[in-house]
Structures are given as structure tokens and as C-alpha cells.
Amino acid sequence: EDDGSVDQGEGLALGAEVSARVAVARFTGLGRVALSSSQRREDADVAWLPSPYDQPVTIGLVGSYDLGRFWSVSGRFRYASGFYVGSDRISVVDALTLQTIGVDPVRSRVEDYHTLDVKLAKRFVFRTWRLDAWLDVQNVYNHRVPEPVVTGFSDVVFDGLGFGFMTLPIFGVEGQWGGDVRRP
């Protein structure tokens, strides 16, 4: 618990999620919106507080376009409400750089998370095997946000936060032998 004692606490979570899929000619898109609340309290006579993992709004959009000749391009956009850090904090410390990061005093949360990933892929088809190659660039516009550092020792209150990944290019290859090499 926050005061260092060990006891049982209570948690409460509820939410709703809606998703949709669209397929038009060579384009396929998926979208998801979730609204949720995750709260906790250490004792029955204490007020409910948002869990450190609480993100009331999350949105995910994924799209893929078949360019023909076994080329495809796809993208993923993600958004989530910032993590709750407590109503008594005006700043938190980045665990890696030891820099102070401001906290929205009205929301008691760090900055909202959002990122865009883009992937370009090519499939090479041979008689009995295929080779897929791709370049996946994650966090294209380099939006790094504070996020919890979960150590397993004190994951209820985050005294330090880390920053998410910077722009991360990933090159990948995958081969498949046998079966129908033209199928996904």
C-alpha cells in the first residue's frame, strides 16, 4: 500500500469497446474505440482513486492498401489518455534522464499518448516457397510520452516515469516453404 503496509485492497473496472471493419477494393481498415474506468482503494473507508494503469479513452486505427505486384503499405494510429499520477503532484521525474516533467493539474495525468506507425512490404513468390520483406517505421513523428516504469516492487505509485520509444525503423524478412505460397 502507499503507506508501506501490506493488506488487501479493492479494484473496480468497467468499460465498453466498439470496433468496425471496412473493406473497399484494395483497402482494408479497422477501427476501435474503448471507454473505460479502472479504480482502486486500499481500505473500505477511503475514496476510490483511478488506478495507475487507468486510461479512460483508447483509440486504434489500422489501414492496409494492396499496391499490386505483391507490394502493400499499411499504417496504424494509436491514441490513449495519459496515465494517472495522483492529484497532489505537479510534476514527475523521468527515471532515465532525471528531468522534471509537468503534470496537468486539472486531470492529474501525464500527457496523452499518440503515435503513427507505417509499414511497406513486398512479397517475392517462387515455385515452392516465398519470401516476405518489410520496413516498419514505428512512431514516425517521434512523439515520446511519459509512461509508468513498472518494477514489480512499487507499481501502485509511480515515483519515476520513462519515455516511450523514439522513432524505430525495423527491417524484417520471413520465408515460407510448402503450402500455397500466394496465400497470407
PDB file of N, CA and C in Angstrom, residues 90-130:
ATOM      1  N   ILE A  90       2.465  17.957  -9.148  1.00  0.00           N
ATOM      2  CA  ILE A  90       2.505  18.941 -10.233  1.00  0.00           C
ATOM      3  C   ILE A  90       3.595  18.567 -11.247  1.00  0.00           C
ATOM      4  N   SER A  91       4.444  17.608 -10.858  1.00  0.00           N
ATOM      5  CA  SER A  91       5.482  17.145 -11.777  1.00  0.00           C
ATOM      6  C   SER A  91       5.911  15.740 -11.366  1.00  0.00           C
ATOM      7  N   VAL A  92       6.546  15.046 -12.306  1.00  0.00           N
ATOM      8  CA  VAL A  92       7.136  13.737 -12.047  1.00  0.00           C
ATOM      9  C   VAL A  92       8.550  13.764 -12.626  1.00  0.00           C
ATOM     10  N   VAL A  93       9.344  12.784 -12.260  1.00  0.00           N
ATOM     11  CA  VAL A  93      10.731  12.738 -12.717  1.00  0.00           C
ATOM     12  C   VAL A  93      10.896  11.603 -13.718  1.00  0.00           C
ATOM     13  N   ASP A  94      11.511  11.901 -14.869  1.00  0.00           N
ATOM     14  CA  ASP A  94      11.831  10.874 -15.852  1.00  0.00           C
ATOM     15  C   ASP A  94      12.936  10.003 -15.266  1.00  0.00           C
ATOM     16  N   ALA A  95      12.678   8.712 -15.141  1.00  0.00           N
ATOM     17  CA  ALA A  95      13.621   7.804 -14.493  1.00  0.00           C
ATOM     18  C   ALA A  95      14.941   7.681 -15.253  1.00  0.00           C
ATOM     19  N   LEU A  96      14.949   7.907 -16.544  1.00  0.00           N
ATOM     20  CA  LEU A  96      16.166   7.765 -17.339  1.00  0.00           C
ATOM     21  C   LEU A  96      17.020   9.036 -17.341  1.00  0.00           C
ATOM     22  N   THR A  97      16.381  10.183 -17.609  1.00  0.00           N
ATOM     23  CA  THR A  97      17.140  11.432 -17.747  1.00  0.00           C
ATOM     24  C   THR A  97      17.150  12.271 -16.477  1.00  0.00           C
ATOM     25  N   LEU A  98      16.311  11.902 -15.508  1.00  0.00           N
ATOM     26  CA  LEU A  98      16.147  12.642 -14.255  1.00  0.00           C
ATOM     27  C   LEU A  98      15.651  14.069 -14.475  1.00  0.00           C
ATOM     28  N   GLN A  99      14.969  14.304 -15.596  1.00  0.00           N
ATOM     29  CA  GLN A  99      14.362  15.604 -15.873  1.00  0.00           C
ATOM     30  C   GLN A  99      12.962  15.645 -15.285  1.00  0.00           C
ATOM     31  N   THR A 100      12.531  16.849 -14.881  1.00  0.00           N
ATOM     32  CA  THR A 100      11.190  17.036 -14.333  1.00  0.00           C
ATOM     33  C   THR A 100      10.198  17.228 -15.471  1.00  0.00           C
ATOM     34  N   ILE A 101       9.054  16.539 -15.370  1.00  0.00           N
ATOM     35  CA  ILE A 101       8.002  16.598 -16.375  1.00  0.00           C
ATOM     36  C   ILE A 101       6.749  17.117 -15.699  1.00  0.00           C
ATOM     37  N   GLY A 102       6.112  18.131 -16.286  1.00  0.00           N
ATOM     38  CA  GLY A 102       4.898  18.692 -15.709  1.00  0.00           C
ATOM     39  C   GLY A 102       3.708  17.762 -15.841  1.00  0.00           C
ATOM     40  N   VAL A 103       2.792  17.872 -14.890  1.00  0.00           N
ATOM     41  CA  VAL A 103       1.563  17.077 -14.876  1.00  0.00           C
ATOM     42  C   VAL A 103       0.390  18.038 -14.968  1.00  0.00           C
ATOM     43  N   ASP A 104      -0.606  17.716 -15.778  1.00  0.00           N
ATOM     44  CA  ASP A 104      -1.801  18.533 -15.905  1.00  0.00           C
ATOM     45  C   ASP A 104      -2.495  18.581 -14.543  1.00  0.00           C
ATOM     46  N   PRO A 105      -2.541  19.743 -13.864  1.00  0.00           N
ATOM     47  CA  PRO A 105      -3.089  19.803 -12.501  1.00  0.00           C
ATOM     48  C   PRO A 105      -4.595  19.546 -12.442  1.00  0.00           C
ATOM     49  N   VAL A 106      -5.309  19.765 -13.524  1.00  0.00           N
ATOM     50  CA  VAL A 106      -6.754  19.532 -13.530  1.00  0.00           C
ATOM     51  C   VAL A 106      -7.042  18.041 -13.664  1.00  0.00           C
ATOM     52  N   ARG A 107      -6.331  17.375 -14.549  1.00  0.00           N
ATOM     53  CA  ARG A 107      -6.570  15.953 -14.815  1.00  0.00           C
ATOM     54  C   ARG A 107      -5.733  15.029 -13.937  1.00  0.00           C
ATOM     55  N   SER A 108      -4.641  15.519 -13.359  1.00  0.00           N
ATOM     56  CA  SER A 108      -3.704  14.704 -12.579  1.00  0.00           C
ATOM     57  C   SER A 108      -3.138  13.562 -13.414  1.00  0.00           C
ATOM     58  N   ARG A 109      -2.886  13.852 -14.677  1.00  0.00           N
ATOM     59  CA  ARG A 109      -2.387  12.845 -15.607  1.00  0.00           C
ATOM     60  C   ARG A 109      -1.224  13.405 -16.407  1.00  0.00           C
ATOM     61  N   VAL A 110      -0.369  12.502 -16.858  1.00  0.00           N
ATOM     62  CA  VAL A 110       0.689  12.923 -17.769  1.00  0.00           C
ATOM     63  C   VAL A 110       0.084  13.108 -19.159  1.00  0.00           C
ATOM     64  N   GLU A 111       0.878  13.577 -20.094  1.00  0.00           N
ATOM     65  CA  GLU A 111       0.438  13.874 -21.453  1.00  0.00           C
ATOM     66  C   GLU A 111      -0.194  12.652 -22.131  1.00  0.00           C
ATOM     67  N   ASP A 112      -1.214  12.895 -22.966  1.00  0.00           N
ATOM     68  CA  ASP A 112      -1.856  11.811 -23.708  1.00  0.00           C
ATOM     69  C   ASP A 112      -0.868  11.178 -24.682  1.00  0.00           C
ATOM     70  N   TYR A 113      -1.076   9.889 -24.931  1.00  0.00           N
ATOM     71  CA  TYR A 113      -0.206   9.113 -25.817  1.00  0.00           C
ATOM     72  C   TYR A 113      -0.829   9.082 -27.212  1.00  0.00           C
ATOM     73  N   HIS A 114      -0.024   9.303 -28.229  1.00  0.00           N
ATOM     74  CA  HIS A 114      -0.455   9.057 -29.605  1.00  0.00           C
ATOM     75  C   HIS A 114       0.761   8.806 -30.470  1.00  0.00           C
ATOM     76  N   THR A 115       0.602   7.943 -31.454  1.00  0.00           N
ATOM     77  CA  THR A 115       1.713   7.595 -32.329  1.00  0.00           C
ATOM     78  C   THR A 115       1.192   7.063 -33.660  1.00  0.00           C
ATOM     79  N   LEU A 116       2.039   7.125 -34.678  1.00  0.00           N
ATOM     80  CA  LEU A 116       1.714   6.616 -36.014  1.00  0.00           C
ATOM     81  C   LEU A 116       2.831   5.681 -36.455  1.00  0.00           C
ATOM     82  N   ASP A 117       2.455   4.490 -36.897  1.00  0.00           N
ATOM     83  CA  ASP A 117       3.397   3.512 -37.434  1.00  0.00           C
ATOM     84  C   ASP A 117       3.067   3.286 -38.904  1.00  0.00           C
ATOM     85  N   VAL A 118       4.084   3.110 -39.757  1.00  0.00           N
ATOM     86  CA  VAL A 118       3.885   2.890 -41.196  1.00  0.00           C
ATOM     87  C   VAL A 118       4.740   1.697 -41.622  1.00  0.00           C
ATOM     88  N   LYS A 119       4.169   0.861 -42.497  1.00  0.00           N
ATOM     89  CA  LYS A 119       4.873  -0.341 -42.941  1.00  0.00           C
ATOM     90  C   LYS A 119       4.744  -0.498 -44.457  1.00  0.00           C
ATOM     91  N   LEU A 120       5.877  -0.745 -45.120  1.00  0.00           N
ATOM     92  CA  LEU A 120       5.913  -1.037 -46.555  1.00  0.00           C
ATOM     93  C   LEU A 120       6.421  -2.462 -46.701  1.00  0.00           C
ATOM     94  N   ALA A 121       5.674  -3.308 -47.433  1.00  0.00           N
ATOM     95  CA  ALA A 121       6.026  -4.721 -47.536  1.00  0.00           C
ATOM     96  C   ALA A 121       6.028  -5.190 -48.987  1.00  0.00           C
ATOM     97  N   LYS A 122       6.878  -6.168 -49.269  1.00  0.00           N
ATOM     98  CA  LYS A 122       6.973  -6.776 -50.600  1.00  0.00           C
ATOM     99  C   LYS A 122       7.053  -8.285 -50.429  1.00  0.00           C
ATOM    100  N   ARG A 123       6.281  -9.015 -51.233  1.00  0.00           N
ATOM    101  CA  ARG A 123       6.317 -10.482 -51.222  1.00  0.00           C
ATOM    102  C   ARG A 123       6.961 -10.954 -52.528  1.00  0.00           C
ATOM    103  N   PHE A 124       7.931 -11.847 -52.402  1.00  0.00           N
ATOM    104  CA  PHE A 124       8.577 -12.465 -53.552  1.00  0.00           C
ATOM    105  C   PHE A 124       8.098 -13.911 -53.598  1.00  0.00           C
ATOM    106  N   VAL A 125       7.438 -14.301 -54.697  1.00  0.00           N
ATOM    107  CA  VAL A 125       6.855 -15.637 -54.809  1.00  0.00           C
ATOM    108  C   VAL A 125       7.671 -16.461 -55.802  1.00  0.00           C
ATOM    109  N   PHE A 126       8.105 -17.637 -55.358  1.00  0.00           N
ATOM    110  CA  PHE A 126       8.845 -18.576 -56.189  1.00  0.00           C
ATOM    111  C   PHE A 126       7.996 -19.834 -56.359  1.00  0.00           C
ATOM    112  N   ARG A 127       8.493 -20.833 -57.043  1.00  0.00           N
ATOM    113  CA  ARG A 127       7.680 -22.022 -57.318  1.00  0.00           C
ATOM    114  C   ARG A 127       7.198 -22.719 -56.054  1.00  0.00           C
ATOM    115  N   THR A 128       8.084 -22.985 -55.123  1.00  0.00           N
ATOM    116  CA  THR A 128       7.706 -23.770 -53.939  1.00  0.00           C
ATOM    117  C   THR A 128       7.900 -23.020 -52.629  1.00  0.00           C
ATOM    118  N   TRP A 129       8.285 -21.768 -52.697  1.00  0.00           N
ATOM    119  CA  TRP A 129       8.491 -21.008 -51.477  1.00  0.00           C
ATOM    120  C   TRP A 129       8.277 -19.531 -51.752  1.00  0.00           C
ATOM    121  N   ARG A 130       8.215 -18.753 -50.673  1.00  0.00           N
ATOM    122  CA  ARG A 130       8.058 -17.301 -50.807  1.00  0.00           C
ATOM    123  C   ARG A 130       8.930 -16.603 -49.763  1.00  0.00           C
TER     124      ARG A 130
END
